[in-house]
PDB file of C-alpha atoms in Angstrom:
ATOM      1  CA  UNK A 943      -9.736 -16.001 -10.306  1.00  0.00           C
ATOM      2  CA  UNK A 944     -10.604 -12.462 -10.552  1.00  0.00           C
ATOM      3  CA  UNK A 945     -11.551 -10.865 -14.053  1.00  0.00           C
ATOM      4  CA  UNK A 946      -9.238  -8.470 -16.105  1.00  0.00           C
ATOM      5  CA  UNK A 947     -11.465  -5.513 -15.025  1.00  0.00           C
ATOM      6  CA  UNK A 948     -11.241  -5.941 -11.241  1.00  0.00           C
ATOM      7  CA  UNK A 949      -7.517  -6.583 -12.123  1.00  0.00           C
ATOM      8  CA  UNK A 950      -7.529  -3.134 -13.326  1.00  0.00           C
ATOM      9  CA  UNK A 951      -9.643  -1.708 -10.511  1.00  0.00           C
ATOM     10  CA  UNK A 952      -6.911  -3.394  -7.873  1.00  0.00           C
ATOM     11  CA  UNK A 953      -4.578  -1.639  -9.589  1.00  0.00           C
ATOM     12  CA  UNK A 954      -6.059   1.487  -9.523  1.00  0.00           C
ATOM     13  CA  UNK A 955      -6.518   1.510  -6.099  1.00  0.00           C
ATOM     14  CA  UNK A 956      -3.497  -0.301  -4.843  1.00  0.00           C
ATOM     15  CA  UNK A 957      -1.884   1.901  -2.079  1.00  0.00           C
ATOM     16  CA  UNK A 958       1.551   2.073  -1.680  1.00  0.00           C
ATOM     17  CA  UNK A 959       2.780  -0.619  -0.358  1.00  0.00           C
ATOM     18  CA  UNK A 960       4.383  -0.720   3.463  1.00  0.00           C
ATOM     19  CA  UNK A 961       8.073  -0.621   3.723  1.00  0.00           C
ATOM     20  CA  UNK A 962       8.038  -3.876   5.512  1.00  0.00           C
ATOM     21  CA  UNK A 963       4.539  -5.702   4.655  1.00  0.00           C
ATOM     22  CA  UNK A 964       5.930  -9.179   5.953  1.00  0.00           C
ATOM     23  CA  UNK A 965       6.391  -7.260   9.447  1.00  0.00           C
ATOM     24  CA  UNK A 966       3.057  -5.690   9.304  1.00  0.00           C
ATOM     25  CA  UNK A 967       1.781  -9.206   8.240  1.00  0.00           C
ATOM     26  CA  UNK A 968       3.866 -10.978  11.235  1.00  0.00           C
ATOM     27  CA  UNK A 969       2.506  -8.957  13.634  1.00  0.00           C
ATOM     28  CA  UNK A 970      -1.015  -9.071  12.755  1.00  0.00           C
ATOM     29  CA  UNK A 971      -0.722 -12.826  13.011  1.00  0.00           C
ATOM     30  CA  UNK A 972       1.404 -12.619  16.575  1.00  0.00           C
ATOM     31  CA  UNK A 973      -2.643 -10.503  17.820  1.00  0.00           C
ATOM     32  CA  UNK A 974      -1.027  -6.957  17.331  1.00  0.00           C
ATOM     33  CA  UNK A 975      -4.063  -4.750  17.259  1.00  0.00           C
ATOM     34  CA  UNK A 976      -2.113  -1.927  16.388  1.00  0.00           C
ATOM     35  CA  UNK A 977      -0.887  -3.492  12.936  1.00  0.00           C
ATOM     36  CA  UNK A 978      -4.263  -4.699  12.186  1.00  0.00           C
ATOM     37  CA  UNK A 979      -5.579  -1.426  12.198  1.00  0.00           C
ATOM     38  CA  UNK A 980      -2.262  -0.158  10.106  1.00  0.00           C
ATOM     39  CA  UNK A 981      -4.024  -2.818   7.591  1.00  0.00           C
ATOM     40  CA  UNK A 982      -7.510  -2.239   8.013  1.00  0.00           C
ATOM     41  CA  UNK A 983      -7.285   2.272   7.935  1.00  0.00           C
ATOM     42  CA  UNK A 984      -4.876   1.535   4.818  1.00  0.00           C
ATOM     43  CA  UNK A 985      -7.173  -0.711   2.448  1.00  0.00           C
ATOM     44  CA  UNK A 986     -10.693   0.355   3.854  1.00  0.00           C
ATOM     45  CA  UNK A 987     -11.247   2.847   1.384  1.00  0.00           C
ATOM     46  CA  UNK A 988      -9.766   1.152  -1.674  1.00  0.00           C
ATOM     47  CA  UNK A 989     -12.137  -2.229  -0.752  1.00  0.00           C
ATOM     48  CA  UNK A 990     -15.186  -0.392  -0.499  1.00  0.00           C
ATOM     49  CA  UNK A 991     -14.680   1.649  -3.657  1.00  0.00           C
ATOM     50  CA  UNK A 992     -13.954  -1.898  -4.983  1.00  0.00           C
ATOM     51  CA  UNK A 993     -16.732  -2.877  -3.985  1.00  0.00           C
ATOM     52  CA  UNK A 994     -19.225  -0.217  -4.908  1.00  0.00           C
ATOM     53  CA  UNK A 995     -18.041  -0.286  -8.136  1.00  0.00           C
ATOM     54  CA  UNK A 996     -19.668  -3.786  -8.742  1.00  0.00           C
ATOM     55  CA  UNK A 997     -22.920  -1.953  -7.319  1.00  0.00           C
ATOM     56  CA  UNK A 998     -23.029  -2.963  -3.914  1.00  0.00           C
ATOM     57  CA  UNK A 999     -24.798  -0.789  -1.979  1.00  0.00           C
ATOM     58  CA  UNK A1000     -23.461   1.549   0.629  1.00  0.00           C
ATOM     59  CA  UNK A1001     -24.548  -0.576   3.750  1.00  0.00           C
ATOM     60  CA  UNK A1002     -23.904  -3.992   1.835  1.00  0.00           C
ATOM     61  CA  UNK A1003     -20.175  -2.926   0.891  1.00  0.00           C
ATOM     62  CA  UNK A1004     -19.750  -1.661   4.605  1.00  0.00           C
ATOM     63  CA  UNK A1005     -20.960  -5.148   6.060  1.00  0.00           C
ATOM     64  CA  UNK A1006     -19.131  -7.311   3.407  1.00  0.00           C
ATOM     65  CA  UNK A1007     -16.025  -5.325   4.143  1.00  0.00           C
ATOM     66  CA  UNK A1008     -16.140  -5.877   8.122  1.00  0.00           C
ATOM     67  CA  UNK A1009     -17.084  -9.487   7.524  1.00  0.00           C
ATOM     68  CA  UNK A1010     -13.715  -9.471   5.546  1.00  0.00           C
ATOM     69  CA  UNK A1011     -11.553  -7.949   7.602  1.00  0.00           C
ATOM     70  CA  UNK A1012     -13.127  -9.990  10.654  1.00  0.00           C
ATOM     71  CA  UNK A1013     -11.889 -13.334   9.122  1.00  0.00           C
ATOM     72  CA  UNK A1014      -8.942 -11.725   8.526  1.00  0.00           C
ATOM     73  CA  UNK A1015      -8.253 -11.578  12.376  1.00  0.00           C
ATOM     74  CA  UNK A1016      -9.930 -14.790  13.803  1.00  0.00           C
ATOM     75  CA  UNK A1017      -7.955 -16.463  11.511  1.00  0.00           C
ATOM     76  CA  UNK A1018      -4.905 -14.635  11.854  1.00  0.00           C
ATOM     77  CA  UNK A1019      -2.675 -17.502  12.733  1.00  0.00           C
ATOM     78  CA  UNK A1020      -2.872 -18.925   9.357  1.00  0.00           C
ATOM     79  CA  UNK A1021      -1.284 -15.804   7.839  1.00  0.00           C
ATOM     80  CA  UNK A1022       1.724 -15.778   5.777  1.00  0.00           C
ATOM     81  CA  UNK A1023       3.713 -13.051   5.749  1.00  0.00           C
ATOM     82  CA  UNK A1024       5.403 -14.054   2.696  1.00  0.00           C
ATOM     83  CA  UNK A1025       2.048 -13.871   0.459  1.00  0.00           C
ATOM     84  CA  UNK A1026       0.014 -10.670   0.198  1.00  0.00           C
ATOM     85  CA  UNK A1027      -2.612  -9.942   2.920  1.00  0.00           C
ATOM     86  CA  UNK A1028      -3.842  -7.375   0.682  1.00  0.00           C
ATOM     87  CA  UNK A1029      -4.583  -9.524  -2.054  1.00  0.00           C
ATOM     88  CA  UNK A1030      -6.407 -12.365   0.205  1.00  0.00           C
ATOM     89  CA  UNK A1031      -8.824  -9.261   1.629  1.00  0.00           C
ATOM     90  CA  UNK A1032     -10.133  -8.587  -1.779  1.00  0.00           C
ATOM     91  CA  UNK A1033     -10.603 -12.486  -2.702  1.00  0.00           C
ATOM     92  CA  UNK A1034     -12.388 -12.522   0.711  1.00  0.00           C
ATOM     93  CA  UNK A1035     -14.622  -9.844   0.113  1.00  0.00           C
ATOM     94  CA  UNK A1036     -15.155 -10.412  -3.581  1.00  0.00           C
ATOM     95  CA  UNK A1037     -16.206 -13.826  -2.695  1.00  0.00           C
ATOM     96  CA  UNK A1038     -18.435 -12.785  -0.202  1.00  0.00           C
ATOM     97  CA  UNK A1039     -20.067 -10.490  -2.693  1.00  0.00           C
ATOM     98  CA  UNK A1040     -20.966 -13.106  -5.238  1.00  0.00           C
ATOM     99  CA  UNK A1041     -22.595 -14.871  -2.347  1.00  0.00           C
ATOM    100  CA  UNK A1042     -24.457 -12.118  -0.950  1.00  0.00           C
ATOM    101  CA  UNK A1043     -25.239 -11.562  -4.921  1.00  0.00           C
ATOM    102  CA  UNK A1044     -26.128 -15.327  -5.118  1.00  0.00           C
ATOM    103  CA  UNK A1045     -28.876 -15.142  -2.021  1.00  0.00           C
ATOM    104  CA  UNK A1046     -30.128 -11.786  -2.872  1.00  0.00           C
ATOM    105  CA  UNK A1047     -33.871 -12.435  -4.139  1.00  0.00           C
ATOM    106  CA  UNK A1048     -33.913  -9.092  -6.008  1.00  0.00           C
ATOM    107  CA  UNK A1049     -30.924  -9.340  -8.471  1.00  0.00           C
ATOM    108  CA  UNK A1050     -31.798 -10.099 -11.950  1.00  0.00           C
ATOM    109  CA  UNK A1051     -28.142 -10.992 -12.803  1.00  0.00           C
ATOM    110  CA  UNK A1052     -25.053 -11.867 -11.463  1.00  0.00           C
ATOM    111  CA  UNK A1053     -23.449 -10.210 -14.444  1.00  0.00           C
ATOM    112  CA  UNK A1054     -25.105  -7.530 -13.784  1.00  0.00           C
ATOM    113  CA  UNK A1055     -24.178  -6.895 -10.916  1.00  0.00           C
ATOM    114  CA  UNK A1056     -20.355  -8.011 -11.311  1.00  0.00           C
ATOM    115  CA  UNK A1057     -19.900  -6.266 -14.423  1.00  0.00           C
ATOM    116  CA  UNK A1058     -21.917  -2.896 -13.716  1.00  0.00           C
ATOM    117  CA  UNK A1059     -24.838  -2.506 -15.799  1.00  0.00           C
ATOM    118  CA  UNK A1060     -26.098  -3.178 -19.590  1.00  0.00           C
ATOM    119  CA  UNK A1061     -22.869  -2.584 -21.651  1.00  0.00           C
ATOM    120  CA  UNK A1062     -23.626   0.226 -24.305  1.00  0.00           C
ATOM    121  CA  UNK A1063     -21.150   0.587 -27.602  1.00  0.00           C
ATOM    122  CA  UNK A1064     -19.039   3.191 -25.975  1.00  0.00           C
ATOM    123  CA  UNK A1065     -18.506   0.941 -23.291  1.00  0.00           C
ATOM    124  CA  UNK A1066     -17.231  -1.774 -25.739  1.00  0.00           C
ATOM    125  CA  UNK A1067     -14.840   0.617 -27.235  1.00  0.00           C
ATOM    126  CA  UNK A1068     -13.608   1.701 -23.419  1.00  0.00           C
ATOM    127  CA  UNK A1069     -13.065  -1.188 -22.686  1.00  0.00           C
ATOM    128  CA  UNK A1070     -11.396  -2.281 -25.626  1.00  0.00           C
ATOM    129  CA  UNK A1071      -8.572   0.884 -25.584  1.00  0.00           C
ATOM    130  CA  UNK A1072      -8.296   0.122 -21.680  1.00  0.00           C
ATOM    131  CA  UNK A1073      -7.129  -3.243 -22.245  1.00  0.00           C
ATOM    132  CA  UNK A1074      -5.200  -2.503 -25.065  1.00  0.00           C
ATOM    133  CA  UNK A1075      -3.292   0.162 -22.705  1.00  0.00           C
ATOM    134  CA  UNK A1076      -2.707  -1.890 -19.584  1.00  0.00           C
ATOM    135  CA  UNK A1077      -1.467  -4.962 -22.238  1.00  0.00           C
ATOM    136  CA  UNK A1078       0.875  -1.768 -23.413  1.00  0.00           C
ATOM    137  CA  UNK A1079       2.322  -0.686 -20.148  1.00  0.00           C
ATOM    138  CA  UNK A1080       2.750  -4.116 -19.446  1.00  0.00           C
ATOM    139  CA  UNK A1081       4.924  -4.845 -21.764  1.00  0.00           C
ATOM    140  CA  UNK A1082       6.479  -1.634 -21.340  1.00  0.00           C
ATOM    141  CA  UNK A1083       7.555  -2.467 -18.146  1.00  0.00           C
ATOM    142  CA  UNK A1084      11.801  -3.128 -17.539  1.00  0.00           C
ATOM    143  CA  UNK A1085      11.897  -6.946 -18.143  1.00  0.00           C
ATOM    144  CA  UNK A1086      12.377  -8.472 -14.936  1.00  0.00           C
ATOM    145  CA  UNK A1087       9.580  -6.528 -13.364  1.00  0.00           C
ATOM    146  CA  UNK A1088       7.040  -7.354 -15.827  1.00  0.00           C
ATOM    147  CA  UNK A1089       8.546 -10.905 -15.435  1.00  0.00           C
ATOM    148  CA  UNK A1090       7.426 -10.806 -11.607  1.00  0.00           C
ATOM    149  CA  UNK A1091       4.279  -9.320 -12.184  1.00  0.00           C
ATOM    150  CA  UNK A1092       3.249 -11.867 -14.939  1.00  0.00           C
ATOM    151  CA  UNK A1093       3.957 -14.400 -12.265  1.00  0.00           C
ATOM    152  CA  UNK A1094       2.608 -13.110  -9.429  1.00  0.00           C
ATOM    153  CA  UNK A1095      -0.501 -11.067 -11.161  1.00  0.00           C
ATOM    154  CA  UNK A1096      -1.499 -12.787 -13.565  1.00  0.00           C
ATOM    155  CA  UNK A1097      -0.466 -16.082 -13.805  1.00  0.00           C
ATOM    156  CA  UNK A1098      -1.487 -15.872  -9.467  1.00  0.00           C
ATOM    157  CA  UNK A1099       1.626 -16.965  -8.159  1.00  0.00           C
ATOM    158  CA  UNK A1100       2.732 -16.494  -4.586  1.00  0.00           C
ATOM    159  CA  UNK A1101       5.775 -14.471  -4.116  1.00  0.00           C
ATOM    160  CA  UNK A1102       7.493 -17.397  -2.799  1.00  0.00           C
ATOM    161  CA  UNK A1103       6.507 -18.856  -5.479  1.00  0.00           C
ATOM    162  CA  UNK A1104       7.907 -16.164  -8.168  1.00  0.00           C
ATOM    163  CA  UNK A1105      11.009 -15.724  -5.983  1.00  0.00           C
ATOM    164  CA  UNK A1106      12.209 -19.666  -6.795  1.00  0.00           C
ATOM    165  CA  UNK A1107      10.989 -19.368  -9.826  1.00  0.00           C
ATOM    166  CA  UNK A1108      12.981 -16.318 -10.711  1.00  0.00           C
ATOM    167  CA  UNK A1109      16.089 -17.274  -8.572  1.00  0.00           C
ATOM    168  CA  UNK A1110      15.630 -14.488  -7.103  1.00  0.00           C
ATOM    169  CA  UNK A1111      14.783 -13.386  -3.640  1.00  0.00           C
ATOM    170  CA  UNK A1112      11.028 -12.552  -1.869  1.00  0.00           C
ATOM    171  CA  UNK A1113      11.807  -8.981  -1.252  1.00  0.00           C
ATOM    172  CA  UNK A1114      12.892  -8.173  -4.325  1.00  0.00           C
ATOM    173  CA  UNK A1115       9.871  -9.728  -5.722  1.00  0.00           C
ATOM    174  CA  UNK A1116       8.090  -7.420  -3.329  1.00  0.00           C
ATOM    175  CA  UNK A1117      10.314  -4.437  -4.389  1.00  0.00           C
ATOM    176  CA  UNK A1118       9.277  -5.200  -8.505  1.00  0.00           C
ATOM    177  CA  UNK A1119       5.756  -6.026  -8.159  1.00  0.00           C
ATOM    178  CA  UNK A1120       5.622  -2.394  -5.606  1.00  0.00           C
ATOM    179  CA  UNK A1121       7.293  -0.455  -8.889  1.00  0.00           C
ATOM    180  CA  UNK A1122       5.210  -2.712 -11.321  1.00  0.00           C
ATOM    181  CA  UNK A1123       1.702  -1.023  -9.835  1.00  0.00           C
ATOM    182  CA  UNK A1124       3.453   2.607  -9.515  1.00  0.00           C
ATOM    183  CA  UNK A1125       4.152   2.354 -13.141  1.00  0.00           C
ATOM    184  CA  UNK A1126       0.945   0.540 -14.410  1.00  0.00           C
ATOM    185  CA  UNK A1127      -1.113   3.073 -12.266  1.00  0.00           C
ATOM    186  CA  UNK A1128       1.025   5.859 -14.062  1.00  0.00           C
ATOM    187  CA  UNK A1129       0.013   4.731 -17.135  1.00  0.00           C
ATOM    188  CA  UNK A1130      -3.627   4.242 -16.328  1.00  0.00           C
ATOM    189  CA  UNK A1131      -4.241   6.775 -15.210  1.00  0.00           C
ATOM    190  CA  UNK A1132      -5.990   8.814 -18.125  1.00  0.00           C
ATOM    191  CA  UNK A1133      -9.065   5.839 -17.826  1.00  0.00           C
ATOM    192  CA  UNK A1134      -9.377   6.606 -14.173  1.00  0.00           C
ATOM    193  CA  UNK A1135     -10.180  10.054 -15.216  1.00  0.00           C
ATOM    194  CA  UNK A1136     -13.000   9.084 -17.292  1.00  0.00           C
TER     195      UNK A1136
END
């Protein structure tokens, strides 16, 4: 399960979503090279920063993301176009990073490396008001959407899932968790600035 800080940093850098991602998805799993570079040229960037964040360097990040985005398409025909794509690259590559991170015989930490380097008091206190804001826009969101996003986000969810669970349907759970990270990112903003 990923931490509350790389939930932030997937908000952050959560592009727009597509107007149709269950199409996009569909036709990545039907061998549509096309869509799969749709996907790929629309969360390259994002991934990488993700990943260079947790300091990875340059030519790690760049092999960890195409190992990524290569499972991705050999095992296309187990997507689901229902779930998010998006959000199985990142566990993909994440996971591949702790087990570069794991085999790498120069790392002193895996903390370290996860969670950037030695924490000084100003980072404390950073952190600190940044969680206190995203727990703020959170529950400043309209009700239903911060509904879907608790269930999909953090309580990890499907969308499937969150639609039955809600009684409500899988595209508008797509349509509230889509306004959920426009807001949140909104609202974050200011910390992506520092």
């Amino acid at each position: 399960m990923l931490s509350f800080l790389d939930l932030l940093i997937l908000i952050a850098f959560a592009s727009d979503r597509f107007d149709d991602e269950s199409e996009l998805y569909k036709a990545i799993k039907h061998g549509d090279d096309n869509a799969f570079k749709k996907f790929f040229d629309a969360h390259y960037d994002a991934l990488f920063v993700f990943l260079r964040n947790r300091n990875i360097s340059r030519e790690v990040a760049e092999d960890l993301i195409q190992k990524a985005f290569l499972y991705i398409w050999e095992h296309r025909k187990r997507i689901k176009p229902d779930l998010s794509l998006k959000a199985y690259l990142y566990r993909i590559a994440y996971t591949r990073m702790l087990n570069y991170l794991e085999q790498e015989p120069n790392h002193t930490t895996l903390e370290k490396h996860v969670n950037g380097t030695k924490k000084t008091p100003l980072d404390t206190i950073e952190y600190k008001d940044l969680r206190t804001a995203f727990e703020k826009a959170v529950s400043d969101l309209p009700e239903r959407r911060r509904a879907v996003f608790e269930s999909c986000f953090i309580e990890d969810l499907t969308y499937k899932e969150t639609a039955e669970q809600l009684s409500i349907s899988v595209k508008t759970v797509e349509n509230h968790m889509a306004l959920a990270f426009k807001d949140l990112r909104k609202e974050l903003e200011i910390f992506n600035k520092i």
